[in-house]
Coordinates of C-alpha atoms and ligand atoms in Angstrom, one line a residue:
M1 CA -53.0 -94.4 -109.7
N2 CA -53.0 -94.9 -113.4
I3 CA -53.0 -98.4 -114.8
F4 CA -52.3 -99.1 -118.5
L5 CA -53.3 -102.6 -119.5
I6 CA -51.8 -103.8 -122.8
N7 CA -53.7 -106.9 -123.9
G8 CA -51.5 -108.7 -126.3
S9 CA -53.6 -111.8 -127.0
P10 CA -54.7 -112.3 -130.6
K11 CA -58.0 -113.5 -129.0
G12 CA -58.6 -110.0 -127.6
K13 CA -61.4 -109.9 -125.0
N14 CA -61.7 -113.7 -125.1
S15 CA -58.1 -114.1 -123.8
N16 CA -57.5 -116.5 -120.9
S17 CA -54.6 -114.3 -119.8
L18 CA -56.9 -111.3 -119.7
K19 CA -59.0 -113.1 -117.0
L20 CA -56.0 -113.2 -114.8
A21 CA -55.1 -109.5 -115.6
N22 CA -58.6 -108.4 -114.8
S23 CA -58.5 -110.2 -111.4
F24 CA -55.1 -108.6 -110.7
I25 CA -56.6 -105.2 -111.5
D26 CA -59.6 -106.0 -109.3
G27 CA -57.1 -106.6 -106.5
I28 CA -55.4 -103.3 -107.1
K29 CA -58.8 -101.5 -107.1
N30 CA -59.8 -103.2 -103.9
A31 CA -56.6 -102.2 -102.1
S32 CA -56.8 -98.7 -103.5
E33 CA -60.4 -98.2 -102.3
K34 CA -59.3 -99.1 -98.8
S35 CA -56.5 -96.5 -98.9
K36 CA -58.8 -94.0 -100.6
Q37 CA -56.7 -93.8 -103.7
T38 CA -58.4 -93.4 -107.0
V39 CA -57.6 -95.8 -109.8
E40 CA -57.9 -95.0 -113.5
L41 CA -57.6 -97.8 -116.0
R42 CA -56.8 -97.5 -119.7
E43 CA -56.8 -100.6 -121.9
A44 CA -55.2 -101.2 -125.2
T45 CA -56.6 -104.3 -126.9
L46 CA -53.9 -104.9 -129.6
N47 CA -55.9 -107.2 -131.8
T48 CA -58.4 -104.4 -132.5
M49 CA -55.7 -101.8 -133.1
N50 CA -53.8 -100.8 -136.2
I51 CA -50.1 -101.3 -135.2
H52 CA -47.6 -101.9 -138.0
S53 CA -44.2 -103.5 -137.5
C54 CA -41.2 -101.3 -137.2
L55 CA -39.6 -100.3 -140.6
G56 CA -36.1 -100.1 -139.1
C57 CA -35.6 -96.7 -140.7
F58 CA -34.4 -94.9 -137.5
S59 CA -36.4 -91.8 -138.5
C60 CA -37.6 -91.5 -134.8
W61 CA -33.9 -91.1 -133.8
K62 CA -32.5 -88.9 -136.6
N63 CA -35.4 -86.9 -138.2
T64 CA -38.6 -86.8 -136.2
L65 CA -37.0 -87.1 -132.8
G66 CA -39.1 -89.3 -130.6
K67 CA -41.9 -89.7 -133.1
C68 CA -42.4 -92.7 -135.4
C69 CA -42.8 -92.0 -139.1
I70 CA -45.7 -94.5 -139.2
N71 CA -49.0 -92.8 -138.4
D72 CA -51.0 -95.6 -136.6
D73 CA -52.3 -96.6 -133.2
M74 CA -48.9 -97.0 -131.7
S75 CA -49.0 -93.4 -130.6
K76 CA -51.8 -94.4 -128.2
I77 CA -49.6 -97.0 -126.7
I78 CA -46.7 -94.6 -126.1
E79 CA -49.2 -92.1 -124.7
G80 CA -50.5 -94.8 -122.3
Q81 CA -47.1 -95.8 -121.2
L82 CA -46.1 -92.2 -120.4
W83 CA -49.4 -91.6 -118.6
A84 CA -49.3 -94.8 -116.5
D85 CA -47.9 -95.5 -113.0
I86 CA -48.4 -99.3 -113.6
I87 CA -48.0 -100.9 -117.0
I88 CA -49.5 -104.4 -117.3
F89 CA -48.6 -106.6 -120.2
S90 CA -51.2 -109.4 -120.6
F91 CA -50.4 -112.0 -123.2
P92 CA -50.3 -115.7 -124.1
L93 CA -47.0 -117.5 -124.5
Y94 CA -46.4 -118.2 -128.2
F95 CA -43.5 -120.3 -129.1
F96 CA -41.9 -119.5 -125.7
N97 CA -42.1 -115.8 -126.2
V98 CA -44.8 -113.1 -126.8
P99 CA -47.2 -113.2 -129.8
G100 CA -46.3 -111.2 -132.9
I101 CA -48.8 -108.4 -132.2
L102 CA -47.1 -107.7 -128.9
K103 CA -43.6 -108.0 -130.4
N104 CA -44.6 -105.3 -132.8
V105 CA -45.4 -103.0 -129.9
I106 CA -42.0 -103.9 -128.3
D107 CA -40.1 -103.2 -131.5
R108 CA -42.0 -99.9 -131.9
Q109 CA -40.5 -98.8 -128.5
L110 CA -37.6 -97.3 -130.4
P111 CA -38.9 -93.7 -130.1
M112 CA -38.9 -94.2 -126.3
S113 CA -35.1 -94.2 -126.3
L114 CA -32.3 -92.0 -127.5
P115 CA -29.8 -93.2 -130.1
F116 CA -26.8 -92.6 -127.7
M117 CA -25.1 -95.6 -126.3
S118 CA -25.1 -96.1 -122.5
E119 CA -23.7 -98.5 -120.0
R120 CA -25.9 -100.9 -118.1
T121 CA -25.3 -101.3 -114.4
D122 CA -27.6 -104.3 -113.9
G123 CA -25.4 -106.9 -115.6
I124 CA -28.0 -107.6 -118.3
G125 CA -26.4 -108.0 -121.8
N126 CA -23.9 -105.7 -123.3
G127 CA -24.9 -102.3 -124.6
S128 CA -27.9 -100.2 -124.1
H129 CA -29.5 -96.9 -125.1
Q130 CA -30.4 -93.9 -122.9
L131 CA -34.2 -93.5 -122.4
R132 CA -35.8 -90.4 -123.9
Y133 CA -38.2 -90.1 -120.9
N134 CA -37.8 -90.7 -117.2
M135 CA -39.5 -94.1 -116.6
D136 CA -37.9 -94.6 -113.2
N137 CA -41.1 -94.7 -111.3
K138 CA -43.1 -96.9 -113.6
K139 CA -44.0 -100.3 -112.3
Y140 CA -44.3 -103.2 -114.7
V141 CA -46.3 -106.5 -114.4
L142 CA -46.3 -109.4 -116.9
I143 CA -49.4 -111.6 -116.8
S144 CA -49.5 -114.6 -119.0
T145 CA -51.0 -118.1 -119.5
C146 CA -49.5 -120.9 -121.5
G147 CA -50.8 -124.2 -122.9
F148 CA -48.4 -126.6 -121.2
Y149 CA -49.1 -128.1 -117.8
T150 CA -46.7 -125.7 -116.1
A151 CA -45.3 -122.3 -116.7
E152 CA -42.0 -123.4 -115.1
K153 CA -39.0 -123.2 -117.5
N154 CA -41.2 -122.1 -120.4
Y155 CA -40.8 -118.3 -119.8
D156 CA -37.0 -118.0 -120.0
S157 CA -37.1 -116.0 -123.3
V158 CA -39.9 -113.7 -122.0
V159 CA -38.0 -113.0 -118.7
S160 CA -34.8 -112.4 -120.6
M161 CA -36.4 -110.0 -123.0
F162 CA -38.1 -108.0 -120.3
N163 CA -34.9 -107.9 -118.2
H164 CA -33.3 -106.1 -121.2
I165 CA -36.3 -103.8 -121.7
C166 CA -37.4 -102.9 -118.1
G167 CA -34.2 -103.6 -116.2
K168 CA -33.2 -106.7 -114.3
N169 CA -36.2 -108.1 -112.4
N170 CA -37.8 -104.7 -112.5
F171 CA -41.2 -106.3 -113.0
E172 CA -43.6 -108.6 -111.3
T173 CA -44.7 -111.8 -113.1
I174 CA -47.7 -114.1 -113.0
F175 CA -47.2 -117.0 -115.4
C176 CA -49.7 -119.8 -115.3
G177 CA -49.8 -123.1 -117.1
Q178 CA -53.0 -124.9 -118.3
G179 CA -54.2 -121.6 -119.6
E180 CA -57.0 -122.9 -121.8
L181 CA -58.8 -124.2 -118.7
F182 CA -59.8 -120.7 -117.9
S183 CA -62.3 -120.9 -120.8
I184 CA -64.0 -124.1 -119.6
K185 CA -67.1 -123.3 -117.6
E186 CA -67.2 -126.8 -116.1
L187 CA -63.9 -126.2 -114.4
S188 CA -64.7 -122.7 -113.1
E189 CA -64.5 -123.9 -109.5
K190 CA -60.8 -124.6 -110.0
T191 CA -60.0 -121.6 -112.1
D192 CA -62.0 -119.2 -109.9
S193 CA -60.0 -120.2 -106.9
Y194 CA -56.8 -119.5 -108.9
L195 CA -58.2 -116.1 -109.9
K196 CA -58.8 -115.4 -106.2
N197 CA -55.1 -115.8 -105.6
V198 CA -54.3 -113.5 -108.6
K199 CA -56.6 -110.9 -107.0
Q200 CA -54.8 -111.3 -103.8
A201 CA -51.5 -110.7 -105.7
G202 CA -53.1 -107.4 -107.0
I203 CA -54.0 -106.4 -103.5
E204 CA -50.5 -107.0 -102.3
F205 CA -48.9 -105.3 -105.3
A206 CA -51.0 -102.1 -104.7
S207 CA -50.4 -102.0 -100.9
Q208 CA -46.8 -103.4 -100.6
N209 CA -45.4 -102.9 -104.1
K210 CA -44.8 -106.6 -104.4
I211 CA -46.4 -110.0 -104.4
T212 CA -45.6 -111.9 -101.3
E213 CA -43.8 -115.2 -101.5
K214 CA -46.8 -117.0 -99.9
T215 CA -49.1 -115.8 -102.8
K216 CA -46.4 -116.5 -105.3
D217 CA -46.2 -120.1 -104.1
K218 CA -50.0 -120.4 -104.4
L219 CA -49.8 -119.1 -108.0
K220 CA -47.3 -121.8 -108.8
T221 CA -49.7 -124.5 -107.8
L222 CA -50.9 -126.5 -110.8
L223 CA -54.6 -126.3 -111.5
F224 CA -54.6 -130.1 -112.2
E225 CA -51.9 -132.7 -111.9
K226 CA -49.8 -133.1 -115.0
E227 CA -51.3 -136.5 -116.0
V228 CA -54.9 -135.4 -115.5
F229 CA -54.4 -132.1 -117.4
E230 CA -52.6 -133.7 -120.3
K231 CA -55.3 -136.4 -120.6
M232 CA -58.0 -133.7 -120.6
A233 CA -56.1 -131.5 -123.1
D234 CA -55.5 -134.4 -125.5
A235 CA -59.2 -135.3 -125.4
S236 CA -60.2 -131.8 -126.1
W237 CA -59.1 -131.9 -129.8
G238 CA -61.6 -134.6 -130.6
I239 CA -59.1 -136.4 -132.8
E240 CA -57.0 -139.5 -132.2
Q241 CA -53.2 -139.4 -132.3
N242 CA -53.1 -142.2 -134.9
N243 CA -56.1 -141.1 -136.9
S244 CA -55.1 -137.8 -138.5
S245 CA -57.7 -138.2 -141.3
E246 CA -60.7 -137.4 -139.1
S247 CA -62.3 -134.2 -140.4
S248 CA -62.8 -131.4 -137.9
T249 CA -66.5 -131.1 -138.9
E250 CA -67.1 -134.6 -137.5
K251 CA -66.0 -133.7 -134.0
N252 CA -68.1 -135.6 -131.4
E253 CA -68.8 -133.2 -128.6
S254 CA -70.3 -135.8 -126.3
L255 CA -67.3 -138.1 -126.7
I256 CA -64.9 -135.2 -126.0
F257 CA -66.9 -134.3 -123.0
T258 CA -67.0 -137.9 -121.7
K259 CA -63.3 -138.3 -122.2
Q260 CA -62.6 -135.1 -120.3
M261 CA -64.8 -136.2 -117.5
A262 CA -63.0 -139.6 -117.4
A263 CA -59.6 -137.7 -117.3
L264 CA -60.7 -136.2 -114.0
Y265 CA -60.9 -139.7 -112.4
N266 CA -58.6 -139.8 -109.4
T267 CA -56.9 -143.1 -108.9
K268 CA -55.8 -142.0 -105.5
N269 CA -59.4 -142.5 -104.3
Y270 CA -59.7 -145.9 -105.9
D271 CA -61.6 -148.1 -103.4
G272 CA -60.6 -151.5 -104.6
K273 CA -63.5 -151.8 -106.9
D274 CA -63.2 -151.7 -110.8
R275 CA -66.3 -150.1 -112.3
I276 CA -67.9 -149.7 -115.7
L277 CA -69.8 -146.4 -115.8
E278 CA -72.1 -146.3 -118.8
M279 CA -73.2 -142.9 -119.9
H280 CA -76.3 -142.9 -122.2
Y281 CA -77.2 -139.5 -123.6
T282 CA -80.9 -139.9 -124.3
D283 CA -81.3 -136.7 -126.5
I284 CA -78.5 -137.6 -128.9
N285 CA -78.8 -141.4 -128.5
K286 CA -75.1 -141.9 -127.8
T287 CA -73.7 -144.4 -125.3
Y288 CA -70.1 -144.6 -123.9
Q289 CA -68.5 -146.7 -121.2
V290 CA -66.0 -145.2 -118.8
I291 CA -63.8 -147.9 -117.5
L292 CA -62.5 -147.1 -114.0
T293 CA -59.7 -149.2 -112.5
A294 CA -56.8 -148.8 -110.1
E295 CA -54.6 -147.8 -113.1
G296 CA -56.8 -145.1 -114.4
S297 CA -59.7 -144.5 -116.8
S298 CA -60.5 -145.1 -120.4
V299 CA -63.6 -144.5 -122.6
I300 CA -65.2 -147.0 -124.9
E301 CA -67.6 -146.1 -127.7
N302 CA -70.5 -148.5 -128.7
P303 CA -70.0 -150.8 -125.7
T304 CA -71.0 -154.4 -125.5
T305 CA -70.1 -155.4 -121.9
K306 CA -72.5 -155.1 -119.0
Y307 CA -72.1 -151.9 -116.9
T308 CA -71.9 -151.6 -113.2
T309 CA -73.6 -148.2 -113.2
R310 CA -75.6 -146.7 -116.0
I311 CA -76.6 -143.0 -116.2
E312 CA -79.4 -142.1 -118.6
T313 CA -79.5 -138.4 -119.1
P314 CA -80.0 -135.8 -121.8
F315 CA -76.5 -134.6 -122.7
E316 CA -77.5 -131.0 -122.1
V317 CA -78.6 -131.9 -118.5
W318 CA -75.2 -133.6 -117.8
V319 CA -73.3 -130.6 -119.2
A320 CA -75.5 -128.2 -117.1
I321 CA -74.7 -130.3 -113.9
S322 CA -71.0 -130.2 -114.6
R323 CA -71.1 -126.5 -115.2
G324 CA -72.8 -126.0 -111.8
E325 CA -75.9 -124.6 -113.5
L326 CA -78.0 -127.5 -112.2
N327 CA -77.8 -129.3 -108.8
G328 CA -76.9 -132.9 -109.5
M329 CA -78.9 -134.3 -106.6
K330 CA -82.0 -132.2 -107.3
A331 CA -81.8 -133.1 -111.0
L332 CA -81.8 -136.8 -110.0
I333 CA -84.7 -136.4 -107.5
T334 CA -86.8 -134.5 -110.1
G335 CA -86.2 -137.2 -112.7
K336 CA -84.0 -135.1 -115.0
Y337 CA -81.7 -138.2 -115.2
K338 CA -81.8 -141.8 -114.1
V339 CA -79.2 -144.0 -112.4
M340 CA -79.3 -147.8 -112.8
G341 CA -77.2 -150.6 -111.4
D342 CA -74.8 -149.8 -108.6
V343 CA -75.9 -146.4 -107.3
T344 CA -73.1 -146.2 -104.7
L345 CA -70.9 -144.7 -107.4
M346 CA -73.0 -141.6 -107.1
M347 CA -72.1 -141.2 -103.4
K348 CA -68.5 -141.5 -104.3
W349 CA -68.7 -139.2 -107.3
G350 CA -67.0 -136.2 -105.7
K351 CA -64.0 -138.3 -104.5
L352 CA -63.6 -140.2 -107.7
F353 CA -64.0 -137.3 -110.2
G354 CA -62.9 -134.4 -108.1
Ligands
FMN401 C1 -49.3 -120.0 -132.1 C2 -49.3 -120.5 -130.7 C3 -48.1 -120.8 -130.1 C4 -48.2 -121.3 -128.7 N1 -47.0 -121.5 -128.1 C5 -47.0 -122.0 -126.9 C6 -45.8 -122.3 -126.2 O1 -44.7 -122.1 -126.7 N2 -45.9 -122.9 -124.9 C7 -47.0 -123.1 -124.3 O2 -47.0 -123.6 -123.2 N3 -48.2 -122.7 -124.9 C8 -48.2 -122.2 -126.2 N4 -49.4 -121.9 -126.8 C9 -50.7 -122.0 -126.0 C10 -51.1 -120.6 -125.4 O3 -50.1 -120.0 -124.7 C11 -52.3 -120.9 -124.5 O4 -53.4 -121.4 -125.2 C12 -52.8 -119.6 -123.8 O5 -53.6 -120.0 -122.6 C13 -53.6 -118.7 -124.6 O6 -53.8 -117.5 -123.9 P1 -54.8 -116.4 -124.4 O7 -56.2 -117.0 -124.3 O8 -54.6 -115.3 -123.4 O9 -54.5 -115.9 -125.7 C14 -49.4 -121.5 -128.1 C15 -50.6 -121.2 -128.8 C16 -50.6 -120.7 -130.1 C17 -51.9 -120.5 -130.8

């Protein structure tokens, strides 16, 4: 089984979407190993390739028949498409469609078709061109992350475009909101469990030619609830909505981190007690208070009110704990950080902060 992965993220190997695509391919490999089928993978990382935009000259139709007049890496993409059994497009959503580098690849598909007009039978659009090559047995998969809290209703243009290109619904899709979370190590427990479902989708695709409805439903589940995600996302920029003058070099990493931690506060587990959690980062001498009430959480800089619980910790220790690199309880016992005031908050930490 030949897989051709087209990575259309301008971030190349650092792409969030690519993490999903790799898990999907792991799933295919897993299923193929069981059925003793060999899998060969070729990857095209578009951001490292030299692919120009189409010139619109139609040379590939009238002069060089099936060959583009531009001599660049696009020939490798066409080769890959013809070689593959499965073609996976991995890309971020950019302005509700594919990024420019992938759109270039799509426009440069012209040599893949013949100039002659043909009728479509799938009811998509009006007008079509015959294909130069027999692509009937190719399978297509679109894998993409986007920045909004959900993928729902944000991929209409993408689906419409690929319906025209591949034929109506002649492709599987995995579209995932909250995409930037896949780059946050502290949240890897959440994102890893999503990636497991993507891997399962790959297993099903390889063994049953489709992703089951059960797995599709799991893939539709939000990583975080809308409100929690949006609060975390807003905090991540390190700038305030009504203070656009703040320069990007003055970003306060510990404040962003504390605000993101506060965003995870789950009011559903509020136990009737308002709390003021004071975080004192000893190595950078910064103090913040996280106000926790039935309504939600907020973060205060340079606090003056008395805390209910105070945590004194080097910032790097707290980051390591939240990334799962240090065990929180062990770190407390071994004196890596101190808790003062009402220590019962620590027992409820998992429930309150998820
Ligand atoms: C120029 C640009 C346009 C974007 N447009 C959208 C958009 O229309 N909708 C959306 O939900 N996210 C949008 N995003 C966010 C990306 O889709 C999101 O960050 C994604 O996870 C990046 O994936 P990648 O790491 O695979 O490149 C946009 C990001 C950029 C830089």
